[in-house]
mmCIF file of C-alpha atoms in Angstrom:
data_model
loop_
_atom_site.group_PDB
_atom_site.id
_atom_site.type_symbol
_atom_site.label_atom_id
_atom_site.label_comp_id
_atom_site.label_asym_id
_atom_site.label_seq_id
_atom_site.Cartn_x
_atom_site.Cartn_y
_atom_site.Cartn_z
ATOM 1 C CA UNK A 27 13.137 13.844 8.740
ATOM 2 C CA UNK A 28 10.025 11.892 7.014
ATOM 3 C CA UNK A 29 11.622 8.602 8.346
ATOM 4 C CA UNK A 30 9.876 9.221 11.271
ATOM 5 C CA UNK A 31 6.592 9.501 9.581
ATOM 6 C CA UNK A 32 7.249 6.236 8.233
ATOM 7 C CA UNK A 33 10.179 4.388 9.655
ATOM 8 C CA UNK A 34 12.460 2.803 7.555
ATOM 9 C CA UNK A 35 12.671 -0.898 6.732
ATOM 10 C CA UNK A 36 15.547 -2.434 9.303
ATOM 11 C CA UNK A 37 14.284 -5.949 7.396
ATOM 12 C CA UNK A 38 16.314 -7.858 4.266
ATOM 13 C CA UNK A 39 14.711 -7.742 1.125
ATOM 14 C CA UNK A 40 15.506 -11.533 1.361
ATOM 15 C CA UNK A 41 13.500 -11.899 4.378
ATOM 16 C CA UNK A 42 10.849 -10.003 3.018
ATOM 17 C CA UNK A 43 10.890 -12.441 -0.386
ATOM 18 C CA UNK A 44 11.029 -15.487 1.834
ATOM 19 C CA UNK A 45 7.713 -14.663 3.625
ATOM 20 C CA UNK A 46 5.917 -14.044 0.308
ATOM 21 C CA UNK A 47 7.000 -16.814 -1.028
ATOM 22 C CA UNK A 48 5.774 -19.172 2.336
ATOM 23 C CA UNK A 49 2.475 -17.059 1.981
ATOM 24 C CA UNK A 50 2.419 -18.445 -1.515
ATOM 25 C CA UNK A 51 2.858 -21.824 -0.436
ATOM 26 C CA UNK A 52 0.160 -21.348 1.866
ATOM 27 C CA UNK A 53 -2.419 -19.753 -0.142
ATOM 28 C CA UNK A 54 -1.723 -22.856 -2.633
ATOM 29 C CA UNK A 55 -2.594 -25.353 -0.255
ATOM 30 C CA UNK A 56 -5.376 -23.386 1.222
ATOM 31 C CA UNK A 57 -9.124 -24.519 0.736
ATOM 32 C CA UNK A 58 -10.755 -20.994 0.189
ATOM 33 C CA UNK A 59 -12.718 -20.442 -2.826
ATOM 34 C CA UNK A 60 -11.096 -16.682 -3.020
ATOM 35 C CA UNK A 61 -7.299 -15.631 -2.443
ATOM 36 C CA UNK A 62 -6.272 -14.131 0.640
ATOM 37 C CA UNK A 63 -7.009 -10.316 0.851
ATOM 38 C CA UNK A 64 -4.617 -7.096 0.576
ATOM 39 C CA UNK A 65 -5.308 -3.987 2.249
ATOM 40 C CA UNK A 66 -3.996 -1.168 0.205
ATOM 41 C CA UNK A 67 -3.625 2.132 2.006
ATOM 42 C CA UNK A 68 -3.293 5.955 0.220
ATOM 43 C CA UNK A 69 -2.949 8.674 2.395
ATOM 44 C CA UNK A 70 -2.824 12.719 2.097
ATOM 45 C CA UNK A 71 0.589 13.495 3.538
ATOM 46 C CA UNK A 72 0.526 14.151 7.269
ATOM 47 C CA UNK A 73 -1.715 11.250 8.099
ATOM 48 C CA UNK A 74 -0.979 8.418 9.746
ATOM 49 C CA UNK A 75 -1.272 5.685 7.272
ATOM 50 C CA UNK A 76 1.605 3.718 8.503
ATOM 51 C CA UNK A 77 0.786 3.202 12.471
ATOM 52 C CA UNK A 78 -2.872 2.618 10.586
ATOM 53 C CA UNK A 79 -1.150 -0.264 8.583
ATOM 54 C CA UNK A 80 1.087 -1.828 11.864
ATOM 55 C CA UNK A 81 -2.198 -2.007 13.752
ATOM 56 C CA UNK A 82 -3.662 -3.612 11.276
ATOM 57 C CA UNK A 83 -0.828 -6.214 10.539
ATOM 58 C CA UNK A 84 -0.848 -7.185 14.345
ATOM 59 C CA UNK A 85 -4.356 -7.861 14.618
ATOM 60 C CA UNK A 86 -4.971 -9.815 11.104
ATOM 61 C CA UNK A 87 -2.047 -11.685 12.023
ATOM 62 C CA UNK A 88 -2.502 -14.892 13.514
ATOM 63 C CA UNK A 89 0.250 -17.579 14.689
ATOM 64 C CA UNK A 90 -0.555 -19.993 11.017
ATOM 65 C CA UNK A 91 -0.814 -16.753 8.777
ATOM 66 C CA UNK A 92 1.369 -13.646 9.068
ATOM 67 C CA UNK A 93 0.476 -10.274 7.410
ATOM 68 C CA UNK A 94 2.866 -8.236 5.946
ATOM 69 C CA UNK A 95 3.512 -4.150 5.690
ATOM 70 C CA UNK A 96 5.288 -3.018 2.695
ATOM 71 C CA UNK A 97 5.809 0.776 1.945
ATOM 72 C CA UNK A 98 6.173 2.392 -1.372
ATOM 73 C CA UNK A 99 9.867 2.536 -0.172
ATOM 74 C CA UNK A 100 10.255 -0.900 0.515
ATOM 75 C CA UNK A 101 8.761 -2.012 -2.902
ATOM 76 C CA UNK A 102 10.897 -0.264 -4.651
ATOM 77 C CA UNK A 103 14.047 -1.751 -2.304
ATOM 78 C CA UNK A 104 12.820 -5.218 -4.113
ATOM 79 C CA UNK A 105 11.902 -3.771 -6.938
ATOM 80 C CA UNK A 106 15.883 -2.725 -7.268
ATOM 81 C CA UNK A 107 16.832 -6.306 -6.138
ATOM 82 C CA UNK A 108 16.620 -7.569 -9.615
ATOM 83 C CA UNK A 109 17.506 -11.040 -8.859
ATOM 84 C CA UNK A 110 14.868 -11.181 -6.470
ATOM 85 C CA UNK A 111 12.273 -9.387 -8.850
ATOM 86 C CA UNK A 112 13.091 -12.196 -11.168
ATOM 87 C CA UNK A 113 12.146 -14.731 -8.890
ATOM 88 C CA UNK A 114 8.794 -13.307 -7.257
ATOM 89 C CA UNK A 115 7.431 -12.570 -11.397
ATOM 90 C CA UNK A 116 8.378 -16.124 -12.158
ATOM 91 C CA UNK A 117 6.214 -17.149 -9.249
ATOM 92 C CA UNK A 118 3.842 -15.219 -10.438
ATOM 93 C CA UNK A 119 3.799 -15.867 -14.034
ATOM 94 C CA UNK A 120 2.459 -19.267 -12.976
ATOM 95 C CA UNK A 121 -0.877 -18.582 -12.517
ATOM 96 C CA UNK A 122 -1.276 -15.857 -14.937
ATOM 97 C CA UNK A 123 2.158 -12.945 -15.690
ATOM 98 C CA UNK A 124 1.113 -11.995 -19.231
ATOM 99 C CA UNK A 125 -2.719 -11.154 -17.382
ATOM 100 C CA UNK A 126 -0.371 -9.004 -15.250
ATOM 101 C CA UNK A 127 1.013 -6.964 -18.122
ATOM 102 C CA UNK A 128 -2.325 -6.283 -19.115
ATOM 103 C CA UNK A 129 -4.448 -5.482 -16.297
ATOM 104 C CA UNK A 130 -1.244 -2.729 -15.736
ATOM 105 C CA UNK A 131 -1.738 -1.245 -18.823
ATOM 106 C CA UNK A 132 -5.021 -0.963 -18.927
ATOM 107 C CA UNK A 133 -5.229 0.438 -15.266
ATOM 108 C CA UNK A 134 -2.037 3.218 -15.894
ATOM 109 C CA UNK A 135 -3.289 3.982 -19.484
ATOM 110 C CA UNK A 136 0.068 3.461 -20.835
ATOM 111 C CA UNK A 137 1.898 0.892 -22.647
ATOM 112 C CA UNK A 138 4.609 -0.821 -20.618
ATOM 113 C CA UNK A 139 7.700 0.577 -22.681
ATOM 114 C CA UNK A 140 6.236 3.710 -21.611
ATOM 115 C CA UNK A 141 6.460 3.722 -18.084
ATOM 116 C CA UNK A 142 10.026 2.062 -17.377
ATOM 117 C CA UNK A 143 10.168 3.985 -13.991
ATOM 118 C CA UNK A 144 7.306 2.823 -12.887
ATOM 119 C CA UNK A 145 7.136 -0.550 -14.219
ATOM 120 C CA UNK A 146 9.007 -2.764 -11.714
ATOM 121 C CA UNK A 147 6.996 -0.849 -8.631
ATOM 122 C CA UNK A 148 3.694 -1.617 -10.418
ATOM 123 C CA UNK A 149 4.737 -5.169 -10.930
ATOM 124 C CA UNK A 150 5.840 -5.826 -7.671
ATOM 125 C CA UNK A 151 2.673 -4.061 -6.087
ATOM 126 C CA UNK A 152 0.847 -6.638 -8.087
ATOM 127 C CA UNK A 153 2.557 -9.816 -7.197
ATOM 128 C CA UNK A 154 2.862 -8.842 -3.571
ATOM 129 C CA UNK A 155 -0.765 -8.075 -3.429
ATOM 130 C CA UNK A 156 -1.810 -10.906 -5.142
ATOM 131 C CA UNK A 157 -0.092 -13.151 -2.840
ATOM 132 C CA UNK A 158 -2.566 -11.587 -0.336
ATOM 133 C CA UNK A 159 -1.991 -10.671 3.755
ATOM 134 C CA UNK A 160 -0.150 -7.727 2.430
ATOM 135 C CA UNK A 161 -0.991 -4.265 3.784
ATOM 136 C CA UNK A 162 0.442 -2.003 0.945
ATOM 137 C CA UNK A 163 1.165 2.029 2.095
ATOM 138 C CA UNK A 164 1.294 3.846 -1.142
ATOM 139 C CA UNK A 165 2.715 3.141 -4.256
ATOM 140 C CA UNK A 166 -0.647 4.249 -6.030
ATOM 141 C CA UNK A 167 -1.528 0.343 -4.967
ATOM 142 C CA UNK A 168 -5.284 1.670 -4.567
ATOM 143 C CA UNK A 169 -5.129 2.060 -8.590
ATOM 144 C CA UNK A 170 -3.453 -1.281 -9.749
ATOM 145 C CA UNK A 171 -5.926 -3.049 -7.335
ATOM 146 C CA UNK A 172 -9.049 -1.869 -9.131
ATOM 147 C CA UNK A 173 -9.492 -5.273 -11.078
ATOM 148 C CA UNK A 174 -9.069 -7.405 -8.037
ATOM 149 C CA UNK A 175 -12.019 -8.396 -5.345
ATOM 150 C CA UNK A 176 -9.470 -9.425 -3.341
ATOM 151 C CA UNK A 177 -7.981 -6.210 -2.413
ATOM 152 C CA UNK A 178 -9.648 -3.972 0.133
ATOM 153 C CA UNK A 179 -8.913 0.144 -1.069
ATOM 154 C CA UNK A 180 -8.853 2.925 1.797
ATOM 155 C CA UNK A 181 -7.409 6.326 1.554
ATOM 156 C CA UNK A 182 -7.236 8.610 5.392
ATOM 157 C CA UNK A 183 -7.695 12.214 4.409
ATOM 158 C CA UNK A 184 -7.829 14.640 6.683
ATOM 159 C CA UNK A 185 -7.433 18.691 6.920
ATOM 160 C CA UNK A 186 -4.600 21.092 5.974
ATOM 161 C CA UNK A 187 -4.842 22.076 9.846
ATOM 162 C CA UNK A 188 -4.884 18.601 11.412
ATOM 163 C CA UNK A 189 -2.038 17.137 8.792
ATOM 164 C CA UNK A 190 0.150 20.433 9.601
ATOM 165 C CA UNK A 191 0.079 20.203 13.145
ATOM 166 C CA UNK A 192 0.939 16.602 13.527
ATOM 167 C CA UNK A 193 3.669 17.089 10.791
ATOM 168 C CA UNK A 194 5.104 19.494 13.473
ATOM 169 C CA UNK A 195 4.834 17.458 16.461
ATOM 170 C CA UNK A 196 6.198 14.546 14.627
ATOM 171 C CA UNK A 197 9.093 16.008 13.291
ATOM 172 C CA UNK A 198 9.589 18.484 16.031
ATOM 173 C CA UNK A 199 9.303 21.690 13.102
ATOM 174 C CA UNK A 200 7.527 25.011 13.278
ATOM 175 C CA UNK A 201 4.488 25.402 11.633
ATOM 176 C CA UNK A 202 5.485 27.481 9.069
ATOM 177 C CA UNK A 203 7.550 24.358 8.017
ATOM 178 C CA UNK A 204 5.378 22.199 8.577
ATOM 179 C CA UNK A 205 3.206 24.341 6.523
ATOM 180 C CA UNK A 206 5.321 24.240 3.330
ATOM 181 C CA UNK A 207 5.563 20.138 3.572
ATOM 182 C CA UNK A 208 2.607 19.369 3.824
ATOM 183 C CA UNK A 209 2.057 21.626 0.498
ATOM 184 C CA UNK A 210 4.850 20.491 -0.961
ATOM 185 C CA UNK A 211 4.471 16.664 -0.218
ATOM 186 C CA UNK A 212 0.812 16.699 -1.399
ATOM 187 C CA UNK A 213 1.792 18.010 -4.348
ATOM 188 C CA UNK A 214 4.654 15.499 -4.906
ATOM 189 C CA UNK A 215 2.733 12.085 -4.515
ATOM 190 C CA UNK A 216 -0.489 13.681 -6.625
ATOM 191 C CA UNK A 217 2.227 14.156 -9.262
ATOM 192 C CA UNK A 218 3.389 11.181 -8.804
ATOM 193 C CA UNK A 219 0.591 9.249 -9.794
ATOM 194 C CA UNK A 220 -0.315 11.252 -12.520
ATOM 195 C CA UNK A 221 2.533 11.181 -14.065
ATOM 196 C CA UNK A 222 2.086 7.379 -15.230
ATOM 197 C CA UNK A 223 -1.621 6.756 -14.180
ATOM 198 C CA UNK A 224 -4.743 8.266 -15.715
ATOM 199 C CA UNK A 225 -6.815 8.574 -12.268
ATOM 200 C CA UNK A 226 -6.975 10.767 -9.575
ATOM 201 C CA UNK A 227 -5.213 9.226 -6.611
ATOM 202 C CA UNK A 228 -8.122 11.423 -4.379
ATOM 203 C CA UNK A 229 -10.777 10.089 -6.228
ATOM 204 C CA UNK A 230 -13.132 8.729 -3.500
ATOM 205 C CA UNK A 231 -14.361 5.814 -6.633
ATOM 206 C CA UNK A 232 -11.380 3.874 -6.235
ATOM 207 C CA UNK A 233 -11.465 3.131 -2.457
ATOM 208 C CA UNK A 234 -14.004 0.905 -0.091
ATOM 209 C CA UNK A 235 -13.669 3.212 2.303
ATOM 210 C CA UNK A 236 -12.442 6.920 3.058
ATOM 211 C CA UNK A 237 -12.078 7.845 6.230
ATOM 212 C CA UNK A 238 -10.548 11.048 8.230
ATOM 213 C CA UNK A 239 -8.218 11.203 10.524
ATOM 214 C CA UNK A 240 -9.237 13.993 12.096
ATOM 215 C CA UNK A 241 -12.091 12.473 13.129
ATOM 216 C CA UNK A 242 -10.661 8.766 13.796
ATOM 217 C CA UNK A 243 -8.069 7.659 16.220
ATOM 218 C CA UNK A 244 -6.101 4.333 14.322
ATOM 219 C CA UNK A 245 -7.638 2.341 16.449
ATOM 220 C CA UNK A 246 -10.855 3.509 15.575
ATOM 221 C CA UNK A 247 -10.120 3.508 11.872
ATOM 222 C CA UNK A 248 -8.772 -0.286 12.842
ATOM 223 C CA UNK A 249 -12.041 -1.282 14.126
ATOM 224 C CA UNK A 250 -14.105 0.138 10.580
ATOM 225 C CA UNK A 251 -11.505 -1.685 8.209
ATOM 226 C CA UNK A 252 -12.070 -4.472 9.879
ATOM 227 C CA UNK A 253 -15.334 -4.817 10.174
ATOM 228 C CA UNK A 254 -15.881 -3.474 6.417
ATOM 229 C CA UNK A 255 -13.889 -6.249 5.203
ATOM 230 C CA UNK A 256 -16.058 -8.607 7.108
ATOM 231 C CA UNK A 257 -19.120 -7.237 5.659
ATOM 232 C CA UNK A 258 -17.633 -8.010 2.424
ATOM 233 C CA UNK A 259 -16.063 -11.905 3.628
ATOM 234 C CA UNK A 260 -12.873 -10.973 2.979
ATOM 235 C CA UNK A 261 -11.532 -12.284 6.321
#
């Protein structure tokens, strides 16, 4: 049922690795003074954060540089690839993986050893995001971007009535059901950052911009990223 709040990759992880690796050749041969940016994107269950993130991968696209989406889900798809993982943190450990190790456990207030379920979806969130034209759904991305100006932070809130009704058109539920999981899914992914992270996932200090989609068509909310990462020359 939540597949269709956020579809499920129909992509190869080895597709997926391919593209960050030609936006890594890219971004080496590029002349900007800063590395490409990363949208990260936290949501309150029952939003839409991931139509937010396709709109905004088709419009920052363009026909020399290609953003990509990646869910939590998909992350930890590559993150399970281990092969794969290998290869990405060796590209990364060129231009800094031990820095990488630190800034995580600094930023989840834990010592690596200490978070082995969490460590190769941190990682990855890293090295994807530092590759840049990533937008990243999830994953508590928000929070491992904190260090980085290259990363632009929102998080789409919006109320327990709006989120419950558009659970139960999208799923086609009643709203008692709806009701109960969109308790029971907020409750899941605050847990789920604070069970390896020492902040608050709805803190609104760790995002550019908070915006609700109550208020906001993703269009709308489109337009603002947009133009908020312009105001800060990130694109």
């Amino acid at each position: 049922m939540i597949s269709k709040l956020t579809p499920k990759n129909t992509r190869s992880i080895a597709d997926y690795v391919k593209e960050i690796k030609e936006t890594n050749r890219l971004r080496s041969g590029s002349t900007l003074d800063h590395p490409f940016p990363t949208i990260t994107i936290s949501r309150e269950f029952g939003c839409g954060g991931y139509p937010l993130a396709e709109e905004l991968v088709k419009r920052l696209s363009t026909k020399d540089q290609k953003w990509l989406l990646y869910s939590r889900e998909l992350i930890l798809d590559i993150a399970k690839e281990t092969d794969l993982n290998l290869e990405l943190f060796n590209e990364s450990a060129k231009s800094g993986g031990s820095k990488l190790f630190q800034d995580l456990q600094e930023l989840l207030g834990v010592a690596p050893s200490d978070f082995t379920r969490y460590k190769l979806l941190a990682q990855n969130v890293r090295i994807i995001g530092d590759q840049g034209n990533a937008v990243i759904l999830g994953a508590g991305a928000s929070i491992l971007a904190q260090k980085e100006t290259h990363f632009f932070n929102v998080r789409i809130t919006g109320s327990f009535n709006f989120r419950v009704s558009r659970v139960a058109r999208k799923l086609g539920i009643s709203r008692y059901e709806a009701e109960k999981m969109v308790a029971e899914k907020t409750d899941e992914r605050l847990e789920f950052i604070q069970s390896f992270s020492k902040h608050d996932i709805s803190d609104p200090g760790l995002y550019h911009m908070v915006l609700r989609n109550d208020h906001f068509e993703t269009e709308h909310m489109a337009d603002l990223i947009i133009e908020g990462m312009k105001k800060m020359n990130l694109i």
